Short mmCIF file of C-alpha atoms and ligand atoms in Angstrom, two decimals:
data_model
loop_
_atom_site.label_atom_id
_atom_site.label_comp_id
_atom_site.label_asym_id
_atom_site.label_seq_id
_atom_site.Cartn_x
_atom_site.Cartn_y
_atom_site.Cartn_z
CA UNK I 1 -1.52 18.79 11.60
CA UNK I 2 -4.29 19.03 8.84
CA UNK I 3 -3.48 16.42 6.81
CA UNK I 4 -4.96 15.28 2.54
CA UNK I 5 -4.71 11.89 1.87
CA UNK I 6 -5.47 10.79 -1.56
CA UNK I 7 -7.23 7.10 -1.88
CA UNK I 8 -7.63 7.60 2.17
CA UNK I 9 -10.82 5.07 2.06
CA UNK I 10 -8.62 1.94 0.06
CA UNK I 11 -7.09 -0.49 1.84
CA UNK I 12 -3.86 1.17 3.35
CA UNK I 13 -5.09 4.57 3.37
CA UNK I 14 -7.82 3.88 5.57
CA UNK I 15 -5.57 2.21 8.12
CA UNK I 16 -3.50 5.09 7.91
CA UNK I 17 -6.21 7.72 8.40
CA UNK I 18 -7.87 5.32 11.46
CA UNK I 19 -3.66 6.27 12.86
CA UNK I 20 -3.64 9.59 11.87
CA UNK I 21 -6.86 10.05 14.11
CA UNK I 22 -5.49 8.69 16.87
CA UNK I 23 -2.64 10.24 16.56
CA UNK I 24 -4.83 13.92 16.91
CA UNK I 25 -4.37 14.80 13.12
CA UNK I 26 -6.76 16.34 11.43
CA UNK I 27 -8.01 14.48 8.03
CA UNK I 28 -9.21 15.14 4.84
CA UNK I 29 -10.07 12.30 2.43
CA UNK I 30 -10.43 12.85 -1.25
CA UNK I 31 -11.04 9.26 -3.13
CA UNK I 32 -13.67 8.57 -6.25
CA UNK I 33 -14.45 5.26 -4.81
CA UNK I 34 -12.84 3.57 -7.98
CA UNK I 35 -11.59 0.70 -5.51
CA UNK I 36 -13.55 1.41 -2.47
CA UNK I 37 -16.69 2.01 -0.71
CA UNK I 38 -18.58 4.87 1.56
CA UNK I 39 -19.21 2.44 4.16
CA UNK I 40 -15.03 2.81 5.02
CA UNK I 41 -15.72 6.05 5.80
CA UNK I 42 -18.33 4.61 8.37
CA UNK I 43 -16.14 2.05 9.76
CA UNK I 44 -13.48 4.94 10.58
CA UNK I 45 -16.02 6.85 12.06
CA UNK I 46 -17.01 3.49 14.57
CA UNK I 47 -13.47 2.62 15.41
CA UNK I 48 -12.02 6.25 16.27
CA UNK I 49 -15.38 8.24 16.93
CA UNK I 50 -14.23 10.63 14.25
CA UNK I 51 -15.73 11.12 10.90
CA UNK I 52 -12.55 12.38 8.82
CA UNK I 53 -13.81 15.23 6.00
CA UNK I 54 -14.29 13.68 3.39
CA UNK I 55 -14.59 14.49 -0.60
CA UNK I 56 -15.77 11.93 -3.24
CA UNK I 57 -13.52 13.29 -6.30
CA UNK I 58 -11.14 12.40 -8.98
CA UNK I 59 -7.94 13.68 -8.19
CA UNK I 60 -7.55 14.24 -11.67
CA UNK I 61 -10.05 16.44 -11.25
CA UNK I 62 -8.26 19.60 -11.26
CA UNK I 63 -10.57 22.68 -10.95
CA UNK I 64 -11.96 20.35 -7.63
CA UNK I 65 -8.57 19.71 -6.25
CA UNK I 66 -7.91 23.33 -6.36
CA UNK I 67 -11.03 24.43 -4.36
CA UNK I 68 -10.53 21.68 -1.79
CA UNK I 69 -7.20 23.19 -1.43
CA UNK I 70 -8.56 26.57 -1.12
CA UNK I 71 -11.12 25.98 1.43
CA UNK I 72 -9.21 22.92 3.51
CA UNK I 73 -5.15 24.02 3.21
CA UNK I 74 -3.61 21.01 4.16
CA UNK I 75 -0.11 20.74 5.45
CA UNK I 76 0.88 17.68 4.28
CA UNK I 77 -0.54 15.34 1.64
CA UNK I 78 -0.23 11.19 1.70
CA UNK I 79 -0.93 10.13 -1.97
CA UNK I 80 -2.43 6.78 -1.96
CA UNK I 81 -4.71 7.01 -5.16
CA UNK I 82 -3.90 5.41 -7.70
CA UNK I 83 -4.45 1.89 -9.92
CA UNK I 84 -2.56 -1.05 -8.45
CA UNK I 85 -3.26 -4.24 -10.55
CA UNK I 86 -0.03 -5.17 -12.20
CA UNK I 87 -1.87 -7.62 -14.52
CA UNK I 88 -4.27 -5.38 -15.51
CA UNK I 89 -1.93 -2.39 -16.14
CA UNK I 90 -0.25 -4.93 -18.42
CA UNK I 91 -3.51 -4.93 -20.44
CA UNK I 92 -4.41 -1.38 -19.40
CA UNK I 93 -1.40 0.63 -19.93
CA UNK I 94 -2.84 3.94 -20.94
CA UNK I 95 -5.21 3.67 -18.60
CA UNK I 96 -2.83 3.17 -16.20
CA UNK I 97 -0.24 5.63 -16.63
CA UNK I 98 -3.17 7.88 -16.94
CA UNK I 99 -4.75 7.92 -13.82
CA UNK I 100 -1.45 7.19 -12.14
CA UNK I 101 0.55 10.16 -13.22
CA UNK I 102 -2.36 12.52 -13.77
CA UNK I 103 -3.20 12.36 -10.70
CA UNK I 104 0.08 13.48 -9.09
CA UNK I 105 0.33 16.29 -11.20
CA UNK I 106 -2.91 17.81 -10.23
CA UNK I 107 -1.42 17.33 -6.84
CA UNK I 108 1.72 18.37 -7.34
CA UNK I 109 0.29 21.59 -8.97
CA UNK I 110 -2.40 22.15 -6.10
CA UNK I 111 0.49 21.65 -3.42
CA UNK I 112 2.92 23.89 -5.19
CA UNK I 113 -0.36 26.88 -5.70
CA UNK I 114 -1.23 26.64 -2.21
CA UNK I 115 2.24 26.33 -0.40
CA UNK I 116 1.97 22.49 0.73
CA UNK I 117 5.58 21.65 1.02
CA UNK I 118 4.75 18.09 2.65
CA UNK I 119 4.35 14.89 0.40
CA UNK I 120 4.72 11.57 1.18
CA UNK I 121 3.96 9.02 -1.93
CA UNK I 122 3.24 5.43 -1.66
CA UNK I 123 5.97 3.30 -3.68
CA UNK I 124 6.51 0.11 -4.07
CA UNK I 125 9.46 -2.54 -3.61
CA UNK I 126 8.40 -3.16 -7.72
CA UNK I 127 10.99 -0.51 -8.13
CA UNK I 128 13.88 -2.30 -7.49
CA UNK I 129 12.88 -5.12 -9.89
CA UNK I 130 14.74 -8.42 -10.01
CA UNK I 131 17.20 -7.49 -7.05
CA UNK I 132 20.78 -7.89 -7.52
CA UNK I 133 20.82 -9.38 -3.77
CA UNK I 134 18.86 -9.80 -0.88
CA UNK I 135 18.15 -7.95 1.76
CA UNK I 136 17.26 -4.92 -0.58
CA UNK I 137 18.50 -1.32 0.69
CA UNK I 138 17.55 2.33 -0.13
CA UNK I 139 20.73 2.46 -2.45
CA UNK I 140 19.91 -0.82 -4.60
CA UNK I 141 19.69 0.11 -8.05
CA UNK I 142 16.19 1.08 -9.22
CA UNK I 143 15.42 -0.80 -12.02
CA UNK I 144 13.17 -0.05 -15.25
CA UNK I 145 9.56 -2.15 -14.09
CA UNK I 146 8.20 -5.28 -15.11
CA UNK I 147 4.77 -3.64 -15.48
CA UNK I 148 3.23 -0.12 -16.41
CA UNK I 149 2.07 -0.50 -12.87
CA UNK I 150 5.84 -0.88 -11.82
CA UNK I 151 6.64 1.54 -14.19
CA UNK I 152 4.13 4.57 -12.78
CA UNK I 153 6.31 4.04 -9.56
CA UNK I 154 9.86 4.28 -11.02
CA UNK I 155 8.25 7.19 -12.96
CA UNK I 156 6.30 9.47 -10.02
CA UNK I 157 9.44 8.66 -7.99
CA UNK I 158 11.78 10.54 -10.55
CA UNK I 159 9.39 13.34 -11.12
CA UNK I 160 9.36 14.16 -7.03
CA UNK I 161 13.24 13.79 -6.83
CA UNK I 162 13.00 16.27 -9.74
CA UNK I 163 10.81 18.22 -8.08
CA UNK I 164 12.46 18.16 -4.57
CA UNK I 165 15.49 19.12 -6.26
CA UNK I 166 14.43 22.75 -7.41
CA UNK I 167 12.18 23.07 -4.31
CA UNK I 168 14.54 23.04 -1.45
CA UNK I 169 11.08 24.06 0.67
CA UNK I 170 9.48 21.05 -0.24
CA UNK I 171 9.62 17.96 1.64
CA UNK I 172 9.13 14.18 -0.26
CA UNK I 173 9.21 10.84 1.25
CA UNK I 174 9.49 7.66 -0.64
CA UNK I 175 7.76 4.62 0.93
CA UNK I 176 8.79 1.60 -1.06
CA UNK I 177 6.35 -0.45 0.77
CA UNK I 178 7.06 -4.73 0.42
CA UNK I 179 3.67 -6.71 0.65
CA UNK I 180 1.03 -5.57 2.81
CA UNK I 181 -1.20 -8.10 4.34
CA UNK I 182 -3.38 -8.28 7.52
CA UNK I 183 -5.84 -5.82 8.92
CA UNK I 184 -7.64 -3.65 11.18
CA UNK I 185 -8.03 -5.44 14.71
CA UNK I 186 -11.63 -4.52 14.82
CA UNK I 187 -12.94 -6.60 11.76
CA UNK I 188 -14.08 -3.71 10.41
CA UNK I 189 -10.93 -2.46 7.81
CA UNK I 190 -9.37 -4.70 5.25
CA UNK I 191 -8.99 -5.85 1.75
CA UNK I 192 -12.03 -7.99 -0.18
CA UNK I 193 -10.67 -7.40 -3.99
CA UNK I 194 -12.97 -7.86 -6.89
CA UNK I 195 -13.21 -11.04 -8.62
CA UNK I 196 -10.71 -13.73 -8.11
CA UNK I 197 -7.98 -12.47 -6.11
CA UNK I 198 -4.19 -12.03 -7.30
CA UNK I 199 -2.11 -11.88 -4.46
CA UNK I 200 -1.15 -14.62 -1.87
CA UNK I 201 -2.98 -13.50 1.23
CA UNK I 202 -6.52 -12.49 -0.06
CA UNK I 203 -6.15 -15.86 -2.47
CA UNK I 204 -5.79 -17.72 1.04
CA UNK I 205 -8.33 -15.91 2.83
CA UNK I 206 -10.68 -16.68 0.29
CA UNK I 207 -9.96 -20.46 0.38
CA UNK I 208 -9.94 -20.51 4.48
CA UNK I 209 -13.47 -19.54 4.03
CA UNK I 210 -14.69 -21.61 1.37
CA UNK I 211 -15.17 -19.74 -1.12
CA UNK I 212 -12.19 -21.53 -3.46
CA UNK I 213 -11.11 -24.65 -3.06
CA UNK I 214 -7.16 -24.27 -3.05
CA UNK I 215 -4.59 -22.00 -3.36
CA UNK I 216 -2.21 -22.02 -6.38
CA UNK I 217 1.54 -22.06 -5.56
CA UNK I 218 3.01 -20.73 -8.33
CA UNK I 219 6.70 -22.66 -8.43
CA UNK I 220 8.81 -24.47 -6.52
CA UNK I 221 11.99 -24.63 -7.76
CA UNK I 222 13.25 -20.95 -7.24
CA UNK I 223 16.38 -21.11 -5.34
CA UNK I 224 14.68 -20.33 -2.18
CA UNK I 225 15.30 -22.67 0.92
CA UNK I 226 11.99 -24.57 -0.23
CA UNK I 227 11.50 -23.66 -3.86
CA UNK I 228 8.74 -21.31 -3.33
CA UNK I 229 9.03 -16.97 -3.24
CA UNK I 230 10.17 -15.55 -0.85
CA UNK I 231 8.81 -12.02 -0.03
CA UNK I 232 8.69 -9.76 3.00
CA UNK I 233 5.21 -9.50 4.66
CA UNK I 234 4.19 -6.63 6.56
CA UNK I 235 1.01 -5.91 8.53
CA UNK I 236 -0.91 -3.07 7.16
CA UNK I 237 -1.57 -1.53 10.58
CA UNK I 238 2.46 -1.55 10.96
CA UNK I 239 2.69 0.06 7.77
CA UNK I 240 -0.06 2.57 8.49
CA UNK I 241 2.56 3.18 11.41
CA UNK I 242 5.33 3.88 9.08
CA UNK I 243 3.54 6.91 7.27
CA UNK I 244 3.30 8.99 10.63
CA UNK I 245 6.87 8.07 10.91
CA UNK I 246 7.61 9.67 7.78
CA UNK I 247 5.45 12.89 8.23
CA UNK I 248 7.15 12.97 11.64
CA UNK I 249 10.52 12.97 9.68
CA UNK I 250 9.54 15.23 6.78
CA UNK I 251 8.52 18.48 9.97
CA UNK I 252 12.57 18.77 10.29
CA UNK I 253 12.73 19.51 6.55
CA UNK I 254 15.36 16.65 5.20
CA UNK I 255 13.82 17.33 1.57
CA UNK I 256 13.61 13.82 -0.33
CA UNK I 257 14.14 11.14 2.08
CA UNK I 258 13.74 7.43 0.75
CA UNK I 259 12.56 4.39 2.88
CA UNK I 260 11.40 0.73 3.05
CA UNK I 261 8.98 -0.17 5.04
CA UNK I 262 9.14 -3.88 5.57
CA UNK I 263 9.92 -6.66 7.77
CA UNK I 264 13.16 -7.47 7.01
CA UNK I 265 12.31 -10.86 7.22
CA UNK I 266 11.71 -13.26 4.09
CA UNK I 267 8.92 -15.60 4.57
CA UNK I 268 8.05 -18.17 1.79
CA UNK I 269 4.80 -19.25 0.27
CA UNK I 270 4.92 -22.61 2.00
CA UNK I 271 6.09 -21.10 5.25
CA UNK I 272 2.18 -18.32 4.71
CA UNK I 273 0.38 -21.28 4.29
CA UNK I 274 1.74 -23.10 7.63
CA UNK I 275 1.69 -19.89 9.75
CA UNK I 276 -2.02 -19.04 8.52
CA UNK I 277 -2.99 -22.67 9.57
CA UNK I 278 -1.07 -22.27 13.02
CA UNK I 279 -2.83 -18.81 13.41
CA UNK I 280 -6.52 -19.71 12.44
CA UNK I 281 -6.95 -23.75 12.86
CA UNK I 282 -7.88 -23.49 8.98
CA UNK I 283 -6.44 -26.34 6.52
CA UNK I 284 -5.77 -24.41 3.32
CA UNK I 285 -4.98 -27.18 0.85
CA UNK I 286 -2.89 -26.32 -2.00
CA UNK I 287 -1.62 -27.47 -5.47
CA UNK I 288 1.71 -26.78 -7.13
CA UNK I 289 1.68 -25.01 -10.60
CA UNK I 290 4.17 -23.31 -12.84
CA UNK I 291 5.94 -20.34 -11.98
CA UNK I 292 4.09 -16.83 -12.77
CA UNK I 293 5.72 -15.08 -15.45
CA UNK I 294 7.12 -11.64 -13.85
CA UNK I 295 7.49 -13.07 -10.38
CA UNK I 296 10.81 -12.53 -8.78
CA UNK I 297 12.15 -15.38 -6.51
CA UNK I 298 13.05 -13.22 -3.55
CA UNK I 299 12.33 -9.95 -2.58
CA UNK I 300 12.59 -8.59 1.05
CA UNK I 301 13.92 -5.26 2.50
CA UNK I 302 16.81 -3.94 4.35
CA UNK I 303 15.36 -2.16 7.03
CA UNK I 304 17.75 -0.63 8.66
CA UNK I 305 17.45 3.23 7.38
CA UNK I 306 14.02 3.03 8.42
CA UNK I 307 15.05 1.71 12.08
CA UNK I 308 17.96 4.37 12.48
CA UNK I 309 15.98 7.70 11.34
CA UNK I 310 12.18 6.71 11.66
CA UNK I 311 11.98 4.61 14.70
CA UNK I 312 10.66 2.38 12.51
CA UNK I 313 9.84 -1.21 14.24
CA UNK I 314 7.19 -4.00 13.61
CA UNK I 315 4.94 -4.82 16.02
CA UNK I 316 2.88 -7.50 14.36
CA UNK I 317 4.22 -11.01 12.39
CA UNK I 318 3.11 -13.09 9.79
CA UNK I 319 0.99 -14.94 12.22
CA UNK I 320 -0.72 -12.20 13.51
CA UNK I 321 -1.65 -10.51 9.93
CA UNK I 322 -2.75 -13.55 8.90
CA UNK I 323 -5.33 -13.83 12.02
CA UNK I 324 -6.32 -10.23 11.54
CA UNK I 325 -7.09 -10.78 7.94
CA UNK I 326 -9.05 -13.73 8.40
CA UNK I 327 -10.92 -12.23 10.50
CA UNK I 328 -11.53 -9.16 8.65
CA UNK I 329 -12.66 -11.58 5.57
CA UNK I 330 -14.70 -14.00 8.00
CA UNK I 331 -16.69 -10.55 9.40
CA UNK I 332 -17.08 -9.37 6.10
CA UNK I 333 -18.75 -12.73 4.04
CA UNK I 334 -21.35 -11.88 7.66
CA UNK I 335 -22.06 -8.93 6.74
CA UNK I 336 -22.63 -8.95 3.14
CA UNK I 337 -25.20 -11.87 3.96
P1 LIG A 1 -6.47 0.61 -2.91
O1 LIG A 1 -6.91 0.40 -4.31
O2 LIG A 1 -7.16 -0.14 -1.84
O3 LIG A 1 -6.55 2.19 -2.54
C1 LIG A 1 -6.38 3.19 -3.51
C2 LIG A 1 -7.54 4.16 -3.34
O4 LIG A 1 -7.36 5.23 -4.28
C3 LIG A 1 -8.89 3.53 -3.63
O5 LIG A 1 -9.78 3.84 -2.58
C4 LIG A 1 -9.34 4.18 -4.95
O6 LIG A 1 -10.74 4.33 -5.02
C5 LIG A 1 -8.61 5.51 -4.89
N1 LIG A 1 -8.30 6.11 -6.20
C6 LIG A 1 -7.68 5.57 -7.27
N2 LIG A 1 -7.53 6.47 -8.25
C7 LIG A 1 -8.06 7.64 -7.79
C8 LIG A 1 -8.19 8.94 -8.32
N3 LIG A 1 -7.76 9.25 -9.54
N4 LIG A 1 -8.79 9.89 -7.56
C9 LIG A 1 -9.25 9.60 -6.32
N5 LIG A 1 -9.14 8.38 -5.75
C10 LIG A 1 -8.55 7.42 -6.49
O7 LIG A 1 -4.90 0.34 -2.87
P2 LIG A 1 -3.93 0.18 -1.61
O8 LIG A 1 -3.54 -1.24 -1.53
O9 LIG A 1 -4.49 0.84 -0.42
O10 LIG A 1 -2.66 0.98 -2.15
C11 LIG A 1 -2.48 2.35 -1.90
C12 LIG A 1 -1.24 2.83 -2.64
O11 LIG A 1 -0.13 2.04 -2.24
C13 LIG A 1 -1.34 2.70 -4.16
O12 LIG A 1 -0.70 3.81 -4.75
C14 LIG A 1 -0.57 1.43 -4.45
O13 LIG A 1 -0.03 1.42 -5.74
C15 LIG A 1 0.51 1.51 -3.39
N6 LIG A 1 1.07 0.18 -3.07
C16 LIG A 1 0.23 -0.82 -2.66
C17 LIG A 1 0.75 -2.08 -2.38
C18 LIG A 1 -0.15 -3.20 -1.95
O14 LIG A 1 0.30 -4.35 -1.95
N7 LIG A 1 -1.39 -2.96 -1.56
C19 LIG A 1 2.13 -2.31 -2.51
C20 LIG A 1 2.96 -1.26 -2.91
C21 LIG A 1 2.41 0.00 -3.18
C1 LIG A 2 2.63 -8.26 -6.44
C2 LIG A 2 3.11 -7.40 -7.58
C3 LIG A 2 3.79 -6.16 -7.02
C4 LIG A 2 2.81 -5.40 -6.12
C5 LIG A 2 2.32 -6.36 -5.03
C6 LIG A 2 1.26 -5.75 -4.18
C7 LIG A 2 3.53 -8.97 -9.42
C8 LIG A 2 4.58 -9.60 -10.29
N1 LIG A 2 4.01 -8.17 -8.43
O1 LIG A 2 3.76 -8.59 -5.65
O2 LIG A 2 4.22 -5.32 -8.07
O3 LIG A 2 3.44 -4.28 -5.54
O4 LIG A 2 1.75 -7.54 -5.64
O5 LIG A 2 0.09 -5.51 -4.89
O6 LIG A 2 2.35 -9.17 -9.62
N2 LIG A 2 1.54 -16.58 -5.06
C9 LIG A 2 1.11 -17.89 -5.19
N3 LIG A 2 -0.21 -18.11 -5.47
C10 LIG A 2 -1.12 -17.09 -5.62
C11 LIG A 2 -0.66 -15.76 -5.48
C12 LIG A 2 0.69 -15.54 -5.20
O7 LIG A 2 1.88 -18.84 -5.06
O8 LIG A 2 -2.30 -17.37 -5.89
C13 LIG A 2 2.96 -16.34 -4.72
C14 LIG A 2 3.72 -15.50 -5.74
O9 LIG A 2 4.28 -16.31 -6.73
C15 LIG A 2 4.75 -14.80 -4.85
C16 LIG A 2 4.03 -14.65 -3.50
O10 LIG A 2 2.97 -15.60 -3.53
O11 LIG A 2 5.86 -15.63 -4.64
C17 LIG A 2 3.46 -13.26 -3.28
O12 LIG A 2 2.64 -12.91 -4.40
P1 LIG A 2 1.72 -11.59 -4.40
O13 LIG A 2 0.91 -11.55 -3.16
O14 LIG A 2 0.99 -11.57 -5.70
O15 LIG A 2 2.75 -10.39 -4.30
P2 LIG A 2 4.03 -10.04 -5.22
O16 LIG A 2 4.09 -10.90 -6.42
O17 LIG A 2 5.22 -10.01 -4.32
#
């Protein structure tokens, strides 16, 4: 199948694509680089001996979307692109629902011109907010978002389901994805943010390499088993997994379908730090600070829809993404030398 992906050189995108390869699909690649570099495109090439077509371009960009539709005709379109900092969409808003929501409609407008009845649309677990309860499950309540980021989801979500609803041809998958970590066995694919990191596992990775001297656990005294958050880590590569899943699904035409991709299995910030030290022989030496305003205390997903209509299983634990990304990190201070 000949499929777009949007944002195909970022961090999950280009695991996906490296799947979709081996998996005999054909790929086109549209992504301005905003958080990402050419080299990806390289590192694809090295680890499945295909270079995927690929288009440097906004996909707001809407007289270019339309001719790579035109000449390419994709199938099926995985929209990755888009801004992900939830801090900085807090101080960003505009910018934020700009690019975010833009960006889908000059998709949504290509896909609808050129008969491409396939999307599937990277969500996030933000959606459901501060859960009611634990596991969370397709059906939770979606709640409004802590974050314009958060917010973009809840938002492109509605306008697919909206969408979907007067399109019975057209075929939408949700992915509420729960925290990606890890990375690409090879060394070669993973995530190096910008600056001072946000999240837990790129925070760590930076430490087990020395290039910050502890990691920040932000509270312990939720009402978690030991006071710290709780969230549901998945490996990227199992996640990448999940997307040919869900095209897989969308070929029998089941219209909007909605699905976590997770774990189902809550791990704490205390019980990251101990299984990256098991995994790598790295100390990481930490210090306990306040809480972080926005945080929730526990977030991890029911997986069970997934299981029953994907076929949706993890191969890879905590352990093993946290190996894989310090690796990935490790290779990467190398090669920037
Ligand atoms: P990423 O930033 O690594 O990848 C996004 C890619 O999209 C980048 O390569 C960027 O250059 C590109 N891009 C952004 N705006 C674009 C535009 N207008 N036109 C063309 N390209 C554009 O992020 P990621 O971690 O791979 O996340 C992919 C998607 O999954 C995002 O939509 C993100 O919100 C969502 N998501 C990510 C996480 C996570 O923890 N990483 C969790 C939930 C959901
Ligand atoms: C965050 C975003 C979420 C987004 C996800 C992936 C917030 C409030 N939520 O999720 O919307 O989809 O990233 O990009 O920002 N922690 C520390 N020290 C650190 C960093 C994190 O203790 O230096 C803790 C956090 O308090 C949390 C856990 O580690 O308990 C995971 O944090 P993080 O990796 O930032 O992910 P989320 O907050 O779950």
């Amino acid at each position: 199948m000949k499929i777009l992906v949007t944002g195909g050189l970022g961090y999950i995108g280009s695991h996906t694509v490296v799947k979709l390869i081996e998996n005999k699909d054909e790929v086109v690649i549209v992504d301005n680089l905003f958080n990402s570099k050419l080299v990806v495109l390289d590192r694809i090439e090295s680890i499945t001996g295909v270079r995927p077509t690929f288009y440097q371009n906004d996909v707001q960009d809407a007289e270019k979307l339309d001719a790579i539709f035109a000449k390419e005709r994709p199938e099926a379109v995985i929209h990755f692109a888009g801004y992900k900092a939830v801090g900085e969409s807090v101080a960003k808003p505009l910018m934020y629902y700009q690019n975010n929501l833009e960006s889908t409609f000059v998709l949504l407008r290509c896909m609808e011109k050129y008969h491409c009845n396939n999307i599937v649309f990277s969500s996030s677990a933000t959606v459901y907010g501060l859960p009611d309860s634990v596991p969370v499950t397709e059906e939770s309540p979606v709640k409004s978002a802590t974050s314009p980021y958060g917010e973009t989801k809840v938002m492109i979500e509605r306008i697919l389901s909206d969408v979907a609803a007067v399109h019975p041809e057209m075929n939408v998958a949700l992915l509420r994805y729960f925290n990606p970590i890890g990375a690409h066995k090879s060394g070669l694919l993973g995530e190096d943010p910008n600056g001072i990191p946000n999240n837990l596992l790129p925070y760590i990775n930076r430490v087990a390499c020395g290039l910050l001297d502890h990691l920040n656990v932000f509270g312990n005294d939720y009402p978690t088993p030991d006071g710290t958050g709780v969230r549901d880590y998945i490996h990227v590569v199992d996640l990448a997994q999940g997307h040919l899943l869900a095209l897989k699904k969308l070929q029998s035409n089941p219209g909007l379908v909605i699905y976590n991709l997770g774990t189902g299995k809550g791990t704490s910030v205390l019980e990251v730090i101990q299984a990256y030290e098991k995994a790598t022989g790295v100390k990481i030496p930490y210090e306990i600070k306040e809480r972080r305003p926005g945080d929730v205390p526990e977030n991890y997903a029911s997986t069970d829809k997934a299981r029953r209509e994907l076929g949706f299983k993890c191969q890879y634990n905590v352990e093993d993404a946290c190996l894989d990304g310090y690796n990935f990190q490790k290779a990467e201070l190398e090669r920037n030398k």
